[in-house]
Coordinates of C-alpha atoms in Angstrom, one line a residue:
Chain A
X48 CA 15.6 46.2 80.4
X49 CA 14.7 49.0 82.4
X50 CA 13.8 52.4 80.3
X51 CA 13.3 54.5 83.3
X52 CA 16.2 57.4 83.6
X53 CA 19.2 55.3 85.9
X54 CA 20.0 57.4 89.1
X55 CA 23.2 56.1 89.6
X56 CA 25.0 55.8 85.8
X57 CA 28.8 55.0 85.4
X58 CA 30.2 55.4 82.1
X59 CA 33.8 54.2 81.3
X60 CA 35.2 55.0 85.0
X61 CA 38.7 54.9 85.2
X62 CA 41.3 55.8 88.3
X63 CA 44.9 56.2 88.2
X64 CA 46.8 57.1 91.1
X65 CA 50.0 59.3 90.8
X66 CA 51.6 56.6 92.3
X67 CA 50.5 54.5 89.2
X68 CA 48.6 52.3 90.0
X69 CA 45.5 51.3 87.8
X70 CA 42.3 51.3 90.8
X71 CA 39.9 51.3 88.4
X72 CA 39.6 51.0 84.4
X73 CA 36.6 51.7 82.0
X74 CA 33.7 51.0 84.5
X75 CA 29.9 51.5 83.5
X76 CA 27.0 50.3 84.7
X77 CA 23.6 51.8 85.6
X78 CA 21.4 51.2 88.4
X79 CA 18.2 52.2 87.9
X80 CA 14.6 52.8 90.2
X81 CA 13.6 50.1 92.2
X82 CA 17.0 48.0 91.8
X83 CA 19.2 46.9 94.0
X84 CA 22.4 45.8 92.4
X85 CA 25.5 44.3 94.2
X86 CA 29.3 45.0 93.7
X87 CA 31.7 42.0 94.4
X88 CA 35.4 41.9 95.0
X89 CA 37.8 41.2 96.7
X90 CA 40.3 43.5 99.1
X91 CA 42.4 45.9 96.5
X92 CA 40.2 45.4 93.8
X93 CA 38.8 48.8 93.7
X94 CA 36.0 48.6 95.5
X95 CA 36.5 51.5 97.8
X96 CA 37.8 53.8 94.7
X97 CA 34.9 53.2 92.8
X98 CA 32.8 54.1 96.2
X99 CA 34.5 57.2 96.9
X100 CA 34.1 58.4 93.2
X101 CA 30.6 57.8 93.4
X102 CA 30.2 59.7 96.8
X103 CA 32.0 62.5 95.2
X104 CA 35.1 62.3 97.1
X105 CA 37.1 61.6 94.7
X106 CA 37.6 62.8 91.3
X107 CA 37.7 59.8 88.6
X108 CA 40.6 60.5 86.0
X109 CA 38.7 58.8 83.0
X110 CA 34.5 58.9 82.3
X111 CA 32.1 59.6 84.5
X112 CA 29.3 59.4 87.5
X113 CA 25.9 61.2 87.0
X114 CA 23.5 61.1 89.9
X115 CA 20.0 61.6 88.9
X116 CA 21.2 62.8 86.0
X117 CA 23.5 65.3 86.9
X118 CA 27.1 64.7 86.5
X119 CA 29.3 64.7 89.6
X120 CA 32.5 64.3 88.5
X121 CA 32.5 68.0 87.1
X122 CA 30.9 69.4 89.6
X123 CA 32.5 71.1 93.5
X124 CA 31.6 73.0 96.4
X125 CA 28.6 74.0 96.7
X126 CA 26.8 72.8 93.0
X127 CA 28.4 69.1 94.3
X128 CA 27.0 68.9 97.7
X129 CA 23.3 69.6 96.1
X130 CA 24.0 67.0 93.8
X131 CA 25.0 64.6 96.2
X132 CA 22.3 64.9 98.0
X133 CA 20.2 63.0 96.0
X134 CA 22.6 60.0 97.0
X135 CA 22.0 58.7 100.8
X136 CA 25.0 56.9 102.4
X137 CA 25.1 53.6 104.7
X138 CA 28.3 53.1 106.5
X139 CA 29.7 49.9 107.2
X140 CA 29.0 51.3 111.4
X141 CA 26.1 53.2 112.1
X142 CA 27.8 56.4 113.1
X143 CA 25.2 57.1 115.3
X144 CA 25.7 59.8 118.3
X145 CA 25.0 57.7 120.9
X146 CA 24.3 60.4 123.7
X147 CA 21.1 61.6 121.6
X148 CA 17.9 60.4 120.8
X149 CA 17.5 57.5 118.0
X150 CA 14.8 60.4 116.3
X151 CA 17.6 63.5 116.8
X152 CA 20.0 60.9 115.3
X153 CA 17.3 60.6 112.7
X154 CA 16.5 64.2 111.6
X155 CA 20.2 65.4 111.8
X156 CA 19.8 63.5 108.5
X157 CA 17.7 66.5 107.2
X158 CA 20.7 69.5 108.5
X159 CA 21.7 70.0 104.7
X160 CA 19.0 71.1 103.5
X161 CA 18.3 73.4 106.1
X162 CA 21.8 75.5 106.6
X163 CA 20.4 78.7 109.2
X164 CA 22.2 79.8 112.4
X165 CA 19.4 78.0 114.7
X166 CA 20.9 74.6 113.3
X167 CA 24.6 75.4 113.0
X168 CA 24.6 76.1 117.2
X169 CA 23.2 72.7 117.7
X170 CA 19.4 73.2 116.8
X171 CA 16.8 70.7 115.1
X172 CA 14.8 71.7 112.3
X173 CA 11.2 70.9 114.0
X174 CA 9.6 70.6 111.1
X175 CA 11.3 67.9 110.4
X176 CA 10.1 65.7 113.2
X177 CA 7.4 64.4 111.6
X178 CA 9.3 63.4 108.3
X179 CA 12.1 61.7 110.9
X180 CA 9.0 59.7 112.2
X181 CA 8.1 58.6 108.9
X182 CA 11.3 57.4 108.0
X183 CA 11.8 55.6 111.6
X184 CA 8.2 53.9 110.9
X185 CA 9.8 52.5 107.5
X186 CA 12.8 50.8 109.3
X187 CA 10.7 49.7 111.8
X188 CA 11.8 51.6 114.7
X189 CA 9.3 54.3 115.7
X190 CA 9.2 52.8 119.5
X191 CA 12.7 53.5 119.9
X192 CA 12.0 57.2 119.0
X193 CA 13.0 58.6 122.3
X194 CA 15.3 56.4 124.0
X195 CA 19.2 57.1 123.5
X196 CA 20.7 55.5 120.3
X197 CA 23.4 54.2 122.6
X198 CA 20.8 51.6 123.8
X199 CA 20.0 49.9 120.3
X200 CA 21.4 46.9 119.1
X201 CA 23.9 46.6 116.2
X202 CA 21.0 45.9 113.2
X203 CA 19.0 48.0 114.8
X204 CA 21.6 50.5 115.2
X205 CA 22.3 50.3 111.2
X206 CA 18.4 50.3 110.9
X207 CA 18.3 53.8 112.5
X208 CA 21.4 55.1 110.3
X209 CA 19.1 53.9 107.2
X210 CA 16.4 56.4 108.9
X211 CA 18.8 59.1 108.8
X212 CA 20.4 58.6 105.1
X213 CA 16.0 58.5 104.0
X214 CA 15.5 61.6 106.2
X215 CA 17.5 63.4 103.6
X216 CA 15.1 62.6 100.8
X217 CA 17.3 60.7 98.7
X218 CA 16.7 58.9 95.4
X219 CA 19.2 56.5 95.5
X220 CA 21.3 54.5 98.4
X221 CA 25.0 53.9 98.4
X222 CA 25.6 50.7 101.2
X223 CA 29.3 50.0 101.5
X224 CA 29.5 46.9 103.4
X225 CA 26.1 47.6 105.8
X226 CA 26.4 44.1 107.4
X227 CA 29.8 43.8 107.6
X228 CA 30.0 43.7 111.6
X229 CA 26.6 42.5 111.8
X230 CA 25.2 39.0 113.4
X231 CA 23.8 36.5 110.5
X232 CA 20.2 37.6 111.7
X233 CA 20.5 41.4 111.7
X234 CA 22.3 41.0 108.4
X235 CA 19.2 39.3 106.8
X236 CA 17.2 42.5 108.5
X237 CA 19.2 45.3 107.1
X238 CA 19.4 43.1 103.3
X239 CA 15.4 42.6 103.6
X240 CA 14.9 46.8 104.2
X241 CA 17.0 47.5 101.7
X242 CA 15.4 45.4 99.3
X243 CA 12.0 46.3 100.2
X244 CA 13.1 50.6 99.8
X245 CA 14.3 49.4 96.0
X246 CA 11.0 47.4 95.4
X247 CA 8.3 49.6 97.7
X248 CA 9.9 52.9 97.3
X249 CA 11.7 53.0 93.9
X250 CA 15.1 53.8 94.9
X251 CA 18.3 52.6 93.5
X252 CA 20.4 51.0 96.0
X253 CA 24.2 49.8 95.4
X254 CA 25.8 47.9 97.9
X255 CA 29.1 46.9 98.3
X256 CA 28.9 43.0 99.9
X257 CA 31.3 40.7 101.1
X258 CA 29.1 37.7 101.8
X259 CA 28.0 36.4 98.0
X260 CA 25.4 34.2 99.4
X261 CA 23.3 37.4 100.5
X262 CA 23.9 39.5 97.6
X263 CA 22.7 36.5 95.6
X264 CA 19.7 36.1 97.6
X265 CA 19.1 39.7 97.7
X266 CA 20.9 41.5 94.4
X267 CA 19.0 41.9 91.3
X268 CA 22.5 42.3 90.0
X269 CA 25.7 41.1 90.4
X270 CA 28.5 43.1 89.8
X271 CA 31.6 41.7 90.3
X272 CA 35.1 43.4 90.3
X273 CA 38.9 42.1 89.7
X274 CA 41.6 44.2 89.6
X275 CA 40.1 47.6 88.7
X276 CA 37.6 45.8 85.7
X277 CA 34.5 45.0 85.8
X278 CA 34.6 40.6 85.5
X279 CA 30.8 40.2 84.9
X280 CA 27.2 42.3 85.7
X281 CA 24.6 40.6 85.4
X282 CA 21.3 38.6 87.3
X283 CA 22.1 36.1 90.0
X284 CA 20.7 33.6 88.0
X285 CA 23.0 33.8 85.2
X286 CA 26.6 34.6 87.4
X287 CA 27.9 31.0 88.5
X288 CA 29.3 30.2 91.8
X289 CA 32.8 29.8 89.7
X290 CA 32.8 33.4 88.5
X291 CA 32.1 34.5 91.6
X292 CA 35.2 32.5 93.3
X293 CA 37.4 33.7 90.6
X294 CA 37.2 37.2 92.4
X295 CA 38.8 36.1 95.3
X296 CA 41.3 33.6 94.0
X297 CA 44.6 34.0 93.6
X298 CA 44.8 37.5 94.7
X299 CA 47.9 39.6 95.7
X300 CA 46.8 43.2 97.2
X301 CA 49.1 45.4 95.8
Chain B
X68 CA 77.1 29.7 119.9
X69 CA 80.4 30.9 121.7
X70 CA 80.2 32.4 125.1
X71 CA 81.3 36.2 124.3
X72 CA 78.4 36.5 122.0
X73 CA 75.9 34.8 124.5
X74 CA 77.2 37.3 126.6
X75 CA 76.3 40.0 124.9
X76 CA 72.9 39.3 123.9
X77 CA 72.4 38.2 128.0
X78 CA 71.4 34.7 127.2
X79 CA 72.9 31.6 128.9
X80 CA 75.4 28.9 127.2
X81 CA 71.7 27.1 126.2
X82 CA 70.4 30.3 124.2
X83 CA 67.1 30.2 126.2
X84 CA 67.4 31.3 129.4
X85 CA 68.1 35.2 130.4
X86 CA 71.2 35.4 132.5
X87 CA 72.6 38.9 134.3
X88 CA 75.8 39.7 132.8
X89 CA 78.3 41.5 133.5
X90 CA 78.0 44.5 131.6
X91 CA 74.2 44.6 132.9
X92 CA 75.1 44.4 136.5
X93 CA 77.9 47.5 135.9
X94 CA 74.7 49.2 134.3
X95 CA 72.9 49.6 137.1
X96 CA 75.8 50.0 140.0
X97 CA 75.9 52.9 137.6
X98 CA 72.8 54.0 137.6
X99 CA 72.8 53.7 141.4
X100 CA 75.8 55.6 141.8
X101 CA 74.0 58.4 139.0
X102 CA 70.9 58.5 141.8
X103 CA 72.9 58.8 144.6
X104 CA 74.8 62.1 142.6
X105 CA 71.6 63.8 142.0
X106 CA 70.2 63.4 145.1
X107 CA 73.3 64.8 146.8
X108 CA 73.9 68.1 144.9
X109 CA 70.0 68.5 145.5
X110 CA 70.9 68.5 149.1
X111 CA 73.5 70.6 149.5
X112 CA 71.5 73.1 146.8
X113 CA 68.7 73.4 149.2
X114 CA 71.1 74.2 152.1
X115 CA 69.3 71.7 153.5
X116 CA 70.1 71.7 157.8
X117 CA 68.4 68.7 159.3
X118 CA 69.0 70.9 163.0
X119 CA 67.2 73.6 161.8
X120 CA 63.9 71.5 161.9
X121 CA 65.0 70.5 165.7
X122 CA 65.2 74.4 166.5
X123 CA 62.5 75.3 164.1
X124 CA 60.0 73.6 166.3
X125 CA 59.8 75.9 169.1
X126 CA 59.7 78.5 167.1
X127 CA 56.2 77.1 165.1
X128 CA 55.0 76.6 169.1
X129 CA 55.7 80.4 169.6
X130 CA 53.7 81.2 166.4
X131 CA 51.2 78.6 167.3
X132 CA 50.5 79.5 170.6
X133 CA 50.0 83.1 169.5
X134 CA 47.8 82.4 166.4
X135 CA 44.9 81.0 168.9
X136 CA 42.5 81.2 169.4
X137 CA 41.7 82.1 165.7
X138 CA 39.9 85.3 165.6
X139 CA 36.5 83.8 164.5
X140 CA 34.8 87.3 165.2
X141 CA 36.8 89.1 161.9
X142 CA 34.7 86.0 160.0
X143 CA 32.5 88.9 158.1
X144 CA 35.2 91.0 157.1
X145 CA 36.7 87.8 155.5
X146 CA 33.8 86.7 153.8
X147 CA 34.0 89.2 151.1
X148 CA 37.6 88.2 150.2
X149 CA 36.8 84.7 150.0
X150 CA 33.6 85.0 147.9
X151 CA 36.3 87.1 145.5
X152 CA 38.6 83.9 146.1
X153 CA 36.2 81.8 144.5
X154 CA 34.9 84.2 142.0
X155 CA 37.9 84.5 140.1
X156 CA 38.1 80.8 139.5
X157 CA 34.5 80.4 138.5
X158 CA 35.1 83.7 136.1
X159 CA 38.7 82.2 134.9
X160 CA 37.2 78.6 134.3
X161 CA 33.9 80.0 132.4
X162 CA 36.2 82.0 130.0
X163 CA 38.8 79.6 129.5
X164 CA 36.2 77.0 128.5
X165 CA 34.8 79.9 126.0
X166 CA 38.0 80.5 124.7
X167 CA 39.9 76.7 124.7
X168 CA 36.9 75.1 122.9
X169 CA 37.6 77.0 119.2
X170 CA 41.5 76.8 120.3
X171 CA 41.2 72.7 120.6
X172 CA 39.8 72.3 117.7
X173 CA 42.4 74.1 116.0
X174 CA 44.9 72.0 117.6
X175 CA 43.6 68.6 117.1
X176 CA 45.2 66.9 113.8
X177 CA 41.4 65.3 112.7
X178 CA 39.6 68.8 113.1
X179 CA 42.4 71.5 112.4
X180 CA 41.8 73.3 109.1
X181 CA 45.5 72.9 108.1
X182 CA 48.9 71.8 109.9
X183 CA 50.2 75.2 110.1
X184 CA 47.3 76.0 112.2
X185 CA 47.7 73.4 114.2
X186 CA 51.6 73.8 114.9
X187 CA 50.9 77.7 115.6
X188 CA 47.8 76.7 118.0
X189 CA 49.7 74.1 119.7
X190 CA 52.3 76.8 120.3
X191 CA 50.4 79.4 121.9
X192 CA 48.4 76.6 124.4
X193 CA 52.3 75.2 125.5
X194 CA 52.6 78.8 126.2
X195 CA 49.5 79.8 127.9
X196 CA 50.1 76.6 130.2
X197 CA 53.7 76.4 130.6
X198 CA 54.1 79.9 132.6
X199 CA 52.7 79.4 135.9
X200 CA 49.5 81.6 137.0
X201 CA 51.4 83.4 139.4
X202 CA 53.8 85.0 136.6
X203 CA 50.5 85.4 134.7
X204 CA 49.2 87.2 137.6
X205 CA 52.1 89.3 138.4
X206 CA 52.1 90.8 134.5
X207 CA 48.2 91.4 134.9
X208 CA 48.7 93.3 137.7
X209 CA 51.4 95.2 136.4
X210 CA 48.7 95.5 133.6
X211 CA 45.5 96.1 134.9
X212 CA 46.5 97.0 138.1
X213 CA 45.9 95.4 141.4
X214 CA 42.7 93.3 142.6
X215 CA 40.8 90.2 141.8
X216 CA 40.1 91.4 137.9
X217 CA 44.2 90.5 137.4
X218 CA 43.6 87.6 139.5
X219 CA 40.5 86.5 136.5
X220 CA 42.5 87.1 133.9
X221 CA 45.6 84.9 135.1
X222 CA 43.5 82.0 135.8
X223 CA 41.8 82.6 132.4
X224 CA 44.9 82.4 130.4
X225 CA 46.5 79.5 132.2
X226 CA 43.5 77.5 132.4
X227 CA 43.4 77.8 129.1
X228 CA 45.9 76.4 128.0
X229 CA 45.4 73.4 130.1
X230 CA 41.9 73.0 128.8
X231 CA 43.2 73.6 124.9
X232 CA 45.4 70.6 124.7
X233 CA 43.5 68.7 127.3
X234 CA 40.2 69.0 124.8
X235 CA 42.8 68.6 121.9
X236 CA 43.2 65.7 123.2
X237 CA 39.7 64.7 123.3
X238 CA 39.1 65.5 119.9
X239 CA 41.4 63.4 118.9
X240 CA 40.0 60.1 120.5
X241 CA 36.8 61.0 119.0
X242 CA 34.7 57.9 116.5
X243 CA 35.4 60.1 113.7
X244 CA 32.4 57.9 111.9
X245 CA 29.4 60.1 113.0
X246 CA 31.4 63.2 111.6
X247 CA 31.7 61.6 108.4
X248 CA 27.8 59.9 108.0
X249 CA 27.1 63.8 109.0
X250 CA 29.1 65.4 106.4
X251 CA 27.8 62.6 103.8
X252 CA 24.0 64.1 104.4
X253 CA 25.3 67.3 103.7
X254 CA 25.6 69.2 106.6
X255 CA 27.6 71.9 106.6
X256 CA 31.0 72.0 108.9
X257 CA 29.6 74.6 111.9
X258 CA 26.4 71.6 111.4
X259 CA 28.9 69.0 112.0
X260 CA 30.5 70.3 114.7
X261 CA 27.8 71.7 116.8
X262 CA 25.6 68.1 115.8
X263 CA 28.5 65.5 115.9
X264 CA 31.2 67.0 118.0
X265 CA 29.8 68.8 120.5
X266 CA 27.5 65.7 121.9
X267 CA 29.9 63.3 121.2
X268 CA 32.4 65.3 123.7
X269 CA 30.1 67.2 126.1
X270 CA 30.3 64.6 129.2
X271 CA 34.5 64.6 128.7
X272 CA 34.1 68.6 128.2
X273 CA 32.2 68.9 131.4
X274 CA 34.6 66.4 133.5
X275 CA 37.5 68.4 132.6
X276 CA 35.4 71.4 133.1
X277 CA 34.9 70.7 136.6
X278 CA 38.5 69.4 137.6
X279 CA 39.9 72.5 136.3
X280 CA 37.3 74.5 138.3
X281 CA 38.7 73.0 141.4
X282 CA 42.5 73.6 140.6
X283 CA 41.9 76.7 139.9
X284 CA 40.0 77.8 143.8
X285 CA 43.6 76.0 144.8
X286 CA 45.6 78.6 142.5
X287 CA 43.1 82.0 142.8
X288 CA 44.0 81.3 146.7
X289 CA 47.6 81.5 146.4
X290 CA 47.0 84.6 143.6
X291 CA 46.6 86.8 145.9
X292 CA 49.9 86.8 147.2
X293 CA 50.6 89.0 144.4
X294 CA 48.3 91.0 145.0
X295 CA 45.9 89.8 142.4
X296 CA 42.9 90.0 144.7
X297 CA 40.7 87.6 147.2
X298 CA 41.6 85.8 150.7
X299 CA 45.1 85.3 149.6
X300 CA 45.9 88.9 149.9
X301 CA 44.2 89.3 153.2
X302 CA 46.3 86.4 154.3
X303 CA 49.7 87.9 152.9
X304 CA 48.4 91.6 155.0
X305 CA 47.6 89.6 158.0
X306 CA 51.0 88.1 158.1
X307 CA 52.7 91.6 157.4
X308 CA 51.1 92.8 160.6
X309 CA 51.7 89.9 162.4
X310 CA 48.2 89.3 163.5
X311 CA 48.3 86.0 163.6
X312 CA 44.6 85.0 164.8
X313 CA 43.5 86.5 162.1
X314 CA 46.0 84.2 159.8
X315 CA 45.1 81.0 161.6
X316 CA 41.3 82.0 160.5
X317 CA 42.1 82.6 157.1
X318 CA 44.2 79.4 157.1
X319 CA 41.1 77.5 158.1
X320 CA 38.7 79.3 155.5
X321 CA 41.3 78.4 153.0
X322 CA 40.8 74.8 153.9
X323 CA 37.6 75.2 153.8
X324 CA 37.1 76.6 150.3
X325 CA 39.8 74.1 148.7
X326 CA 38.4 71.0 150.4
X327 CA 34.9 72.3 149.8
X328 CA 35.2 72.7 146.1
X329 CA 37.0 69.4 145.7
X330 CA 33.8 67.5 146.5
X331 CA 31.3 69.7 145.2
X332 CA 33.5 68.9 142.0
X333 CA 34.3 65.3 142.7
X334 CA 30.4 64.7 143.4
X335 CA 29.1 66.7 139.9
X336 CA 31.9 64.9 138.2
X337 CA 30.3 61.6 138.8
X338 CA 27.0 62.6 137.8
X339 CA 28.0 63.5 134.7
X340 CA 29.8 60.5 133.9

């Protein structure tokens, strides 16, 4: 077991809607530095709740999310968005802005943490360049620097948006679903990076996967979600095909 | 199935195939007949007098024959009138574009700040748009008195509006996914607009920018009518003193400066797209 401090810890999550409806009930687990652990579930299973709690979007109305340490779920404004910032995102599309360059796409990454009136009219923070650079070079992409991010392919379109989440410095990765509309091929890409910044560069990465062959290739956890509760977290190894069916069977979305 | 109902629904005694009914074929004998009304009160509205036209022509000759030659040698007195023609548009359009940009994205549902904005913002572009230039320019004159500057300000205001809900609209077609992945890095909101919005909607912006540009040379010619200034008011003096070389010149500079800015626009247009 790991003994280093997790960066992303749940603890006894719970979400009712005020329509409700039970999304989520008495969630925890950890993910710690230089994991990569995988949630499983099907559509309605509370997934996306459990995503947007952890993004700070949403507020949990039972237990807690601490990032780094720091809890979230207590936290607004301001105090939250410097919080939060120690969580990257990876979108299911690469959001890019396709007129710009694939490194201006890159360093907007970096706008939080510098708020002045030269970037809020459109400007770049050239200092960050080089740091934008770096993080291209560890996706693999520094030759596409300059030309438009219109022109890259779909992986390596979700490569550069990988760029861009590192190029705010964070300690931890939050994918949800980041091969989703991906080919077979660029799928295995984006799993192999995000692997390699868990192992090489000691984040914590949770993903959200729908294809449990990769995230049993590629997790070092599985995590697998029914109905709001947490059906079974552990290795790969140790989580049978059968359990991981039994997520998907017989399921009405509400 | 009997045959009243299959009737009604407009199917045949087999269920499948569409047949005209009845009722359908009164429909549209009625809508012909509706037509045929409109049209009809809008012609005797108009006082329209198809014998008129016959007579009119040799009056037109008259005017014709004593409009030419145009009087190409009062070209440098006119050229200061038409550079104000086409100043007043480029001044309106710049302005407008200044002042519609902060105004669409108060009036797009995914940007707006909250819906009574919105509704309030929507309001006052339906207004700025809905009453034409000219009544703009008459109150600005009234206003600021006459001259091109009452001429800038109409065009202004009316453009706009157009430009508000047009860029509205724009907004509101936007992948709101780079806003978000933006936001997510934590970027603050001007970061997010100026780094997300802006390039995302620059090329439509600029389109718009330019089609509007050329609308509104067409509408600071006419301005001057009311006496807001430029070659439309030479044109409405000319006419007053019946010298009617000198309106057969500004006629053709007219032409000139509408058909001139439609391609200069038409040709930037398709560069930036």
């Amino acid at each position: 077991m790991n003994t280093a401090q997790p960066l992303i810890e749940v603890q006894n999550l719970g979400m009712r809607y005020l329509t409700g409806r039970q999304a989520l009930q008495g969630a925890s687990f950890a993910v710690h530095p230089g994991e990569l652990a995988v949630i499983l579930g099907a559509n309605g299973s509370g997934k996306s709740t459990m995503m947007r709690i952890i993004a700070g979007m949403a507020k949990p109305t039972d237990g807690y999310v601490k990032l780094a340490g720091q809890d979230i779920t207590t936290m607004d404004g301001r105090q939250l968005r410097q919080a939060r910032m120690a969580l990257g995102m990876v979108f299911q599309h690469a959001n890019l802005i396709k007129r710009r360059s694939v490194i201006a796409n890159v360093v907007c990454g970096t706008l939080g943490r510098h708020r002045n009136v030269f970037t809020a009219f459109g400007g770049l923070p050239a200092d960050e360049f080089g740091h934008g650079m770096r993080c291209l070079e560890q996706v693999g992409l520094t030759k596409f620097a300059y030309q438009r991010a219109s022109t890259l392919s779909g992986g390596q379109a979700q490569r550069a948006s990988i760029a861009r989440a590192l190029a705010q410095r964070p300690r931890a990765l939050l994918a949800d679903e980041p091969v989703a509309s991906l080919d077979p091929e660029a799928a295995e890409e984006v799993m192999r990076l995000l692997r390699r910044l868990a192992k090489e560069d000691g984040m914590a990465v949770l993903a959200v996967l729908h294809q449990p062959d990769l995230a049993r290739r590629y997790g070092d956890r599985l995590l697998g979600l029914r109905k709001g509760i947490i059906a079974f977290a552990d290795t790969p190894a140790n989580v049978s095909n059968g359990e991981i069916d039994s997520l998907y069977e017989g399921f009405n979305p509400a | 199935m009997n045959s009243e109902t299959s009737a009604v629904i407009g199917l045949d005694a087999s269920g499948t195939k569409p047949v005209m009914t009845r009722f359908r074929f009164l429909l549209r004998i009625g809508i012909l007949v509706l037509l045929a009304l409109l049209l009809a009160q809008a012609i005797y509205v108009v006082q329209a007098r198809p014998q008129d036209i016959i007579t009119g022509v040799s009056g037109m000759k008259d005017l014709i024959s004593r409009a030419m030659p145009p009087d190409f040698a009062d070209v440098p007195n006119e050229l200061w009138p038409a550079l104000e023609t086409i100043d007043i548009a480029i001044f309106g359009t710049f302005f407008a574009v200044i002042l519609a940009l902060p105004l669409a994205v108060l009036a797009a549902h995914n940007t707006t700040p909250a819906k009574p904005v919105y509704y309030i913002v929507r309001m006052l572009i339906a207004v700025f748009r809905s009453v034409p230039d000219l009544v703009w320019a008459l109150l600005f004159v009234t206003a600021v008195g006459l001259g091109p500057f009452a001429g800038a300000l109409a065009i202004t205001i009316n453009s706009m509006g157009m430009l508000g809900r047009l860029l509205a609209e724009v907004i509101e077609d936007m992948d709101m996914g780079p806003m978000d992945a933006l936001a997510s890095t934590g970027a603050g909101r001007l970061q997010v607009f100026s780094h997300a919005v802006v390039p995302s909607v620059l090329p439509s912006l600029m389109g718009i920018t330019l089609y509007q540009l050329d609308a509104n040379i067409r509408s600071s010619v006419v301005l001057g009518f009311v006496g807001a200034g430029g070659i439309g008011f030479q044109l409405l003096t000319a006419m007053n003193l019946f010298q009617y070389p000198d309106v057969a010149l500004l006629i053709i500079m007219m032409f000139a400066i509408v058909i001139g800015a439609e391609r200069m626009s038409a040709a930037l247009r398709k560069r930036v797209a």
